[in-house]
Amino acid sequence: MQDMEEIYRNYSIIVYKYILSFTHDETIAEEVTQETFYQAVKDAEKYDGTCKVTTWLCGIAANKLKEYRRKNRYSEEIDETYPSADSVEEQVYRKQESLELMKRIHAMPDPQREIMMLRLYSELSFKEIAEVLGISEENARVTFYRGKVRLRKEMQEYE
């Protein structure tokens, strides 16, 4: 296994974007990423090399995110942002459309759902997605394209 500092340098952005794709909150993503690497240091001897380092780290990250959500379920902060120049109606419509899109993505089967989330919300490249999921870059690209076509069709029907 590589040195943990090198692993952090090479993979922290992937883990961060992975968590950010679920939380949409940079502060939480940073905190969970740090917890992930802390746990990885503690459990480094448990890594047996049967999976890619990114797969191992994203597995730890998923568990740390679940743990974070359990601990912070009742202490979520209220978003105190001020309304933008957009009308209230436009803001509501965009929020509803965004929510509908998210519902449609979450209704997709794995691994299509995961690829869509990593690409759209984590902004990972197809190469990074392939590495995280242990699939070929071409598979990630084709699966994303098919998902995008599906979403476009479903969202046109929604309108």
mmCIF file of C-alpha atoms in Angstrom:
data_model
loop_
_atom_site.group_PDB
_atom_site.id
_atom_site.type_symbol
_atom_site.label_atom_id
_atom_site.label_comp_id
_atom_site.label_asym_id
_atom_site.label_seq_id
_atom_site.Cartn_x
_atom_site.Cartn_y
_atom_site.Cartn_z
ATOM 1 C CA MET A 1 0.000 0.000 0.000
ATOM 2 C CA GLN A 2 1.116 3.543 -0.709
ATOM 3 C CA ASP A 3 2.108 6.014 2.000
ATOM 4 C CA MET A 4 -1.008 7.589 3.558
ATOM 5 C CA GLU A 5 0.147 11.131 2.731
ATOM 6 C CA GLU A 6 0.465 10.114 -0.916
ATOM 7 C CA ILE A 7 -2.938 8.424 -0.801
ATOM 8 C CA TYR A 8 -4.444 11.597 0.650
ATOM 9 C CA ARG A 9 -2.848 13.756 -2.049
ATOM 10 C CA ASN A 10 -3.994 11.403 -4.817
ATOM 11 C CA TYR A 11 -7.510 10.546 -3.657
ATOM 12 C CA SER A 12 -8.835 13.228 -1.292
ATOM 13 C CA ILE A 13 -10.491 15.198 -4.099
ATOM 14 C CA ILE A 14 -12.272 12.060 -5.348
ATOM 15 C CA VAL A 15 -13.554 11.248 -1.862
ATOM 16 C CA TYR A 16 -14.543 14.888 -1.310
ATOM 17 C CA LYS A 17 -16.505 15.048 -4.569
ATOM 18 C CA TYR A 18 -18.098 11.687 -3.834
ATOM 19 C CA ILE A 19 -19.406 12.949 -0.475
ATOM 20 C CA LEU A 20 -20.345 16.346 -1.934
ATOM 21 C CA SER A 21 -22.525 14.590 -4.517
ATOM 22 C CA PHE A 22 -24.691 13.305 -1.667
ATOM 23 C CA THR A 23 -24.613 16.269 0.713
ATOM 24 C CA HIS A 24 -24.391 19.312 -1.591
ATOM 25 C CA ASP A 25 -22.697 20.990 1.363
ATOM 26 C CA GLU A 26 -18.989 21.805 1.151
ATOM 27 C CA THR A 27 -18.511 22.015 4.919
ATOM 28 C CA ILE A 28 -20.043 18.589 5.535
ATOM 29 C CA ALA A 29 -18.116 17.118 2.598
ATOM 30 C CA GLU A 30 -14.839 18.461 4.018
ATOM 31 C CA GLU A 31 -15.610 17.134 7.485
ATOM 32 C CA VAL A 32 -16.630 13.680 6.264
ATOM 33 C CA THR A 33 -13.590 13.535 3.968
ATOM 34 C CA GLN A 34 -11.303 14.230 6.927
ATOM 35 C CA GLU A 35 -13.089 11.576 9.005
ATOM 36 C CA THR A 36 -12.715 9.153 6.108
ATOM 37 C CA PHE A 37 -8.957 9.567 5.952
ATOM 38 C CA TYR A 38 -8.637 9.441 9.718
ATOM 39 C CA GLN A 39 -10.471 6.098 9.657
ATOM 40 C CA ALA A 40 -8.332 4.936 6.729
ATOM 41 C CA VAL A 41 -5.161 5.621 8.729
ATOM 42 C CA LYS A 42 -6.567 3.683 11.681
ATOM 43 C CA ASP A 43 -7.611 0.761 9.450
ATOM 44 C CA ALA A 44 -4.713 0.797 6.992
ATOM 45 C CA GLU A 45 -3.631 -2.717 7.984
ATOM 46 C CA LYS A 46 -7.114 -4.010 7.078
ATOM 47 C CA TYR A 47 -6.745 -2.980 3.434
ATOM 48 C CA ASP A 48 -5.886 -6.213 1.649
ATOM 49 C CA GLY A 49 -5.536 -4.914 -1.906
ATOM 50 C CA THR A 50 -8.438 -6.947 -3.323
ATOM 51 C CA CYS A 51 -10.116 -3.707 -4.471
ATOM 52 C CA LYS A 52 -8.871 -0.372 -5.705
ATOM 53 C CA VAL A 53 -7.848 2.200 -3.123
ATOM 54 C CA THR A 54 -10.614 4.525 -4.338
ATOM 55 C CA THR A 55 -13.223 1.808 -3.845
ATOM 56 C CA TRP A 56 -11.939 1.165 -0.317
ATOM 57 C CA LEU A 57 -11.906 4.895 0.523
ATOM 58 C CA CYS A 58 -15.373 5.551 -0.934
ATOM 59 C CA GLY A 59 -16.697 2.631 1.108
ATOM 60 C CA ILE A 60 -15.274 4.196 4.265
ATOM 61 C CA ALA A 61 -16.654 7.575 3.162
ATOM 62 C CA ALA A 62 -20.158 6.159 2.688
ATOM 63 C CA ASN A 63 -20.056 4.713 6.213
ATOM 64 C CA LYS A 64 -18.739 7.969 7.650
ATOM 65 C CA LEU A 65 -21.501 9.907 5.910
ATOM 66 C CA LYS A 66 -24.153 7.590 7.388
ATOM 67 C CA GLU A 67 -22.555 8.070 10.798
ATOM 68 C CA TYR A 68 -22.495 11.851 10.333
ATOM 69 C CA ARG A 69 -26.162 11.915 9.355
ATOM 70 C CA ARG A 70 -27.161 9.813 12.375
ATOM 71 C CA LYS A 71 -25.284 12.110 14.747
ATOM 72 C CA ASN A 72 -26.559 15.326 13.169
ATOM 73 C CA ARG A 73 -30.109 14.349 12.303
ATOM 74 C CA TYR A 74 -31.703 16.844 14.692
ATOM 75 C CA SER A 75 -29.130 19.593 14.583
ATOM 76 C CA GLU A 76 -29.314 20.564 10.918
ATOM 77 C CA GLU A 77 -28.738 24.266 10.449
ATOM 78 C CA ILE A 78 -31.428 26.465 8.951
ATOM 79 C CA ASP A 79 -30.375 27.937 5.641
ATOM 80 C CA GLU A 80 -30.404 31.693 6.156
ATOM 81 C CA THR A 81 -29.734 32.760 2.603
ATOM 82 C CA TYR A 82 -31.467 35.813 1.239
ATOM 83 C CA PRO A 83 -33.702 35.514 -1.813
ATOM 84 C CA SER A 84 -31.974 36.373 -5.063
ATOM 85 C CA ALA A 85 -33.267 38.869 -7.593
ATOM 86 C CA ASP A 86 -35.390 36.102 -9.159
ATOM 87 C CA SER A 87 -39.058 36.155 -8.406
ATOM 88 C CA VAL A 88 -40.355 33.816 -5.746
ATOM 89 C CA GLU A 89 -42.292 31.925 -8.446
ATOM 90 C CA GLU A 90 -39.116 31.319 -10.464
ATOM 91 C CA GLN A 91 -37.270 30.096 -7.379
ATOM 92 C CA VAL A 92 -40.086 27.703 -6.508
ATOM 93 C CA TYR A 93 -40.262 26.389 -10.073
ATOM 94 C CA ARG A 94 -36.479 25.803 -10.241
ATOM 95 C CA LYS A 95 -36.559 24.054 -6.879
ATOM 96 C CA GLN A 96 -39.424 21.796 -8.000
ATOM 97 C CA GLU A 97 -37.660 21.010 -11.266
ATOM 98 C CA SER A 98 -34.420 20.245 -9.438
ATOM 99 C CA LEU A 99 -36.264 18.032 -6.970
ATOM 100 C CA GLU A 100 -37.984 16.174 -9.806
ATOM 101 C CA LEU A 101 -34.647 15.627 -11.551
ATOM 102 C CA MET A 102 -33.126 14.279 -8.337
ATOM 103 C CA LYS A 103 -36.089 11.921 -7.862
ATOM 104 C CA ARG A 104 -35.651 10.619 -11.401
ATOM 105 C CA ILE A 105 -31.933 10.024 -10.873
ATOM 106 C CA HIS A 106 -32.549 8.195 -7.600
ATOM 107 C CA ALA A 107 -35.122 5.981 -9.335
ATOM 108 C CA MET A 108 -32.483 4.758 -11.792
ATOM 109 C CA PRO A 109 -30.958 1.327 -11.300
ATOM 110 C CA ASP A 110 -27.393 0.925 -10.080
ATOM 111 C CA PRO A 111 -24.789 1.542 -11.429
ATOM 112 C CA GLN A 112 -26.496 4.098 -13.687
ATOM 113 C CA ARG A 113 -27.700 6.129 -10.680
ATOM 114 C CA GLU A 114 -24.244 6.190 -9.137
ATOM 115 C CA ILE A 115 -22.586 7.175 -12.424
ATOM 116 C CA MET A 116 -25.103 9.996 -12.932
ATOM 117 C CA MET A 117 -24.510 11.300 -9.389
ATOM 118 C CA LEU A 118 -20.728 11.151 -9.676
ATOM 119 C CA ARG A 119 -20.749 12.904 -13.041
ATOM 120 C CA LEU A 120 -23.422 15.543 -12.438
ATOM 121 C CA TYR A 121 -22.912 16.414 -8.790
ATOM 122 C CA SER A 122 -19.327 15.399 -8.077
ATOM 123 C CA GLU A 123 -18.185 16.545 -11.513
ATOM 124 C CA LEU A 124 -15.824 13.586 -11.815
ATOM 125 C CA SER A 125 -14.335 12.695 -15.180
ATOM 126 C CA PHE A 126 -15.282 9.389 -16.779
ATOM 127 C CA LYS A 127 -11.792 8.140 -15.974
ATOM 128 C CA GLU A 128 -12.284 8.992 -12.275
ATOM 129 C CA ILE A 129 -15.759 7.428 -12.246
ATOM 130 C CA ALA A 130 -14.349 4.260 -13.797
ATOM 131 C CA GLU A 131 -11.646 4.142 -11.144
ATOM 132 C CA VAL A 132 -14.084 4.707 -8.266
ATOM 133 C CA LEU A 133 -16.541 2.078 -9.482
ATOM 134 C CA GLY A 134 -14.023 -0.419 -10.843
ATOM 135 C CA ILE A 135 -15.435 -0.363 -14.384
ATOM 136 C CA SER A 136 -14.046 0.665 -17.758
ATOM 137 C CA GLU A 137 -14.033 4.298 -18.771
ATOM 138 C CA GLU A 138 -16.090 3.397 -21.853
ATOM 139 C CA ASN A 139 -18.692 1.651 -19.683
ATOM 140 C CA ALA A 140 -18.983 4.768 -17.517
ATOM 141 C CA ARG A 141 -19.315 6.972 -20.596
ATOM 142 C CA VAL A 142 -21.985 4.812 -22.287
ATOM 143 C CA THR A 143 -23.970 4.328 -19.073
ATOM 144 C CA PHE A 144 -23.953 8.076 -18.437
ATOM 145 C CA TYR A 145 -25.047 8.829 -22.008
ATOM 146 C CA ARG A 146 -27.962 6.378 -21.748
ATOM 147 C CA GLY A 147 -28.946 7.877 -18.399
ATOM 148 C CA LYS A 148 -28.817 11.387 -19.830
ATOM 149 C CA VAL A 149 -31.070 10.378 -22.730
ATOM 150 C CA ARG A 150 -33.482 8.733 -20.280
ATOM 151 C CA LEU A 151 -33.572 11.815 -18.033
ATOM 152 C CA ARG A 152 -34.083 14.187 -20.948
ATOM 153 C CA LYS A 153 -37.045 12.119 -22.159
ATOM 154 C CA GLU A 154 -38.572 11.829 -18.673
ATOM 155 C CA MET A 155 -38.154 15.526 -17.934
ATOM 156 C CA GLN A 156 -39.826 16.475 -21.256
ATOM 157 C CA GLU A 157 -42.767 14.310 -20.238
ATOM 158 C CA TYR A 158 -42.791 16.021 -16.824
ATOM 159 C CA GLU A 159 -43.092 19.499 -18.347
#
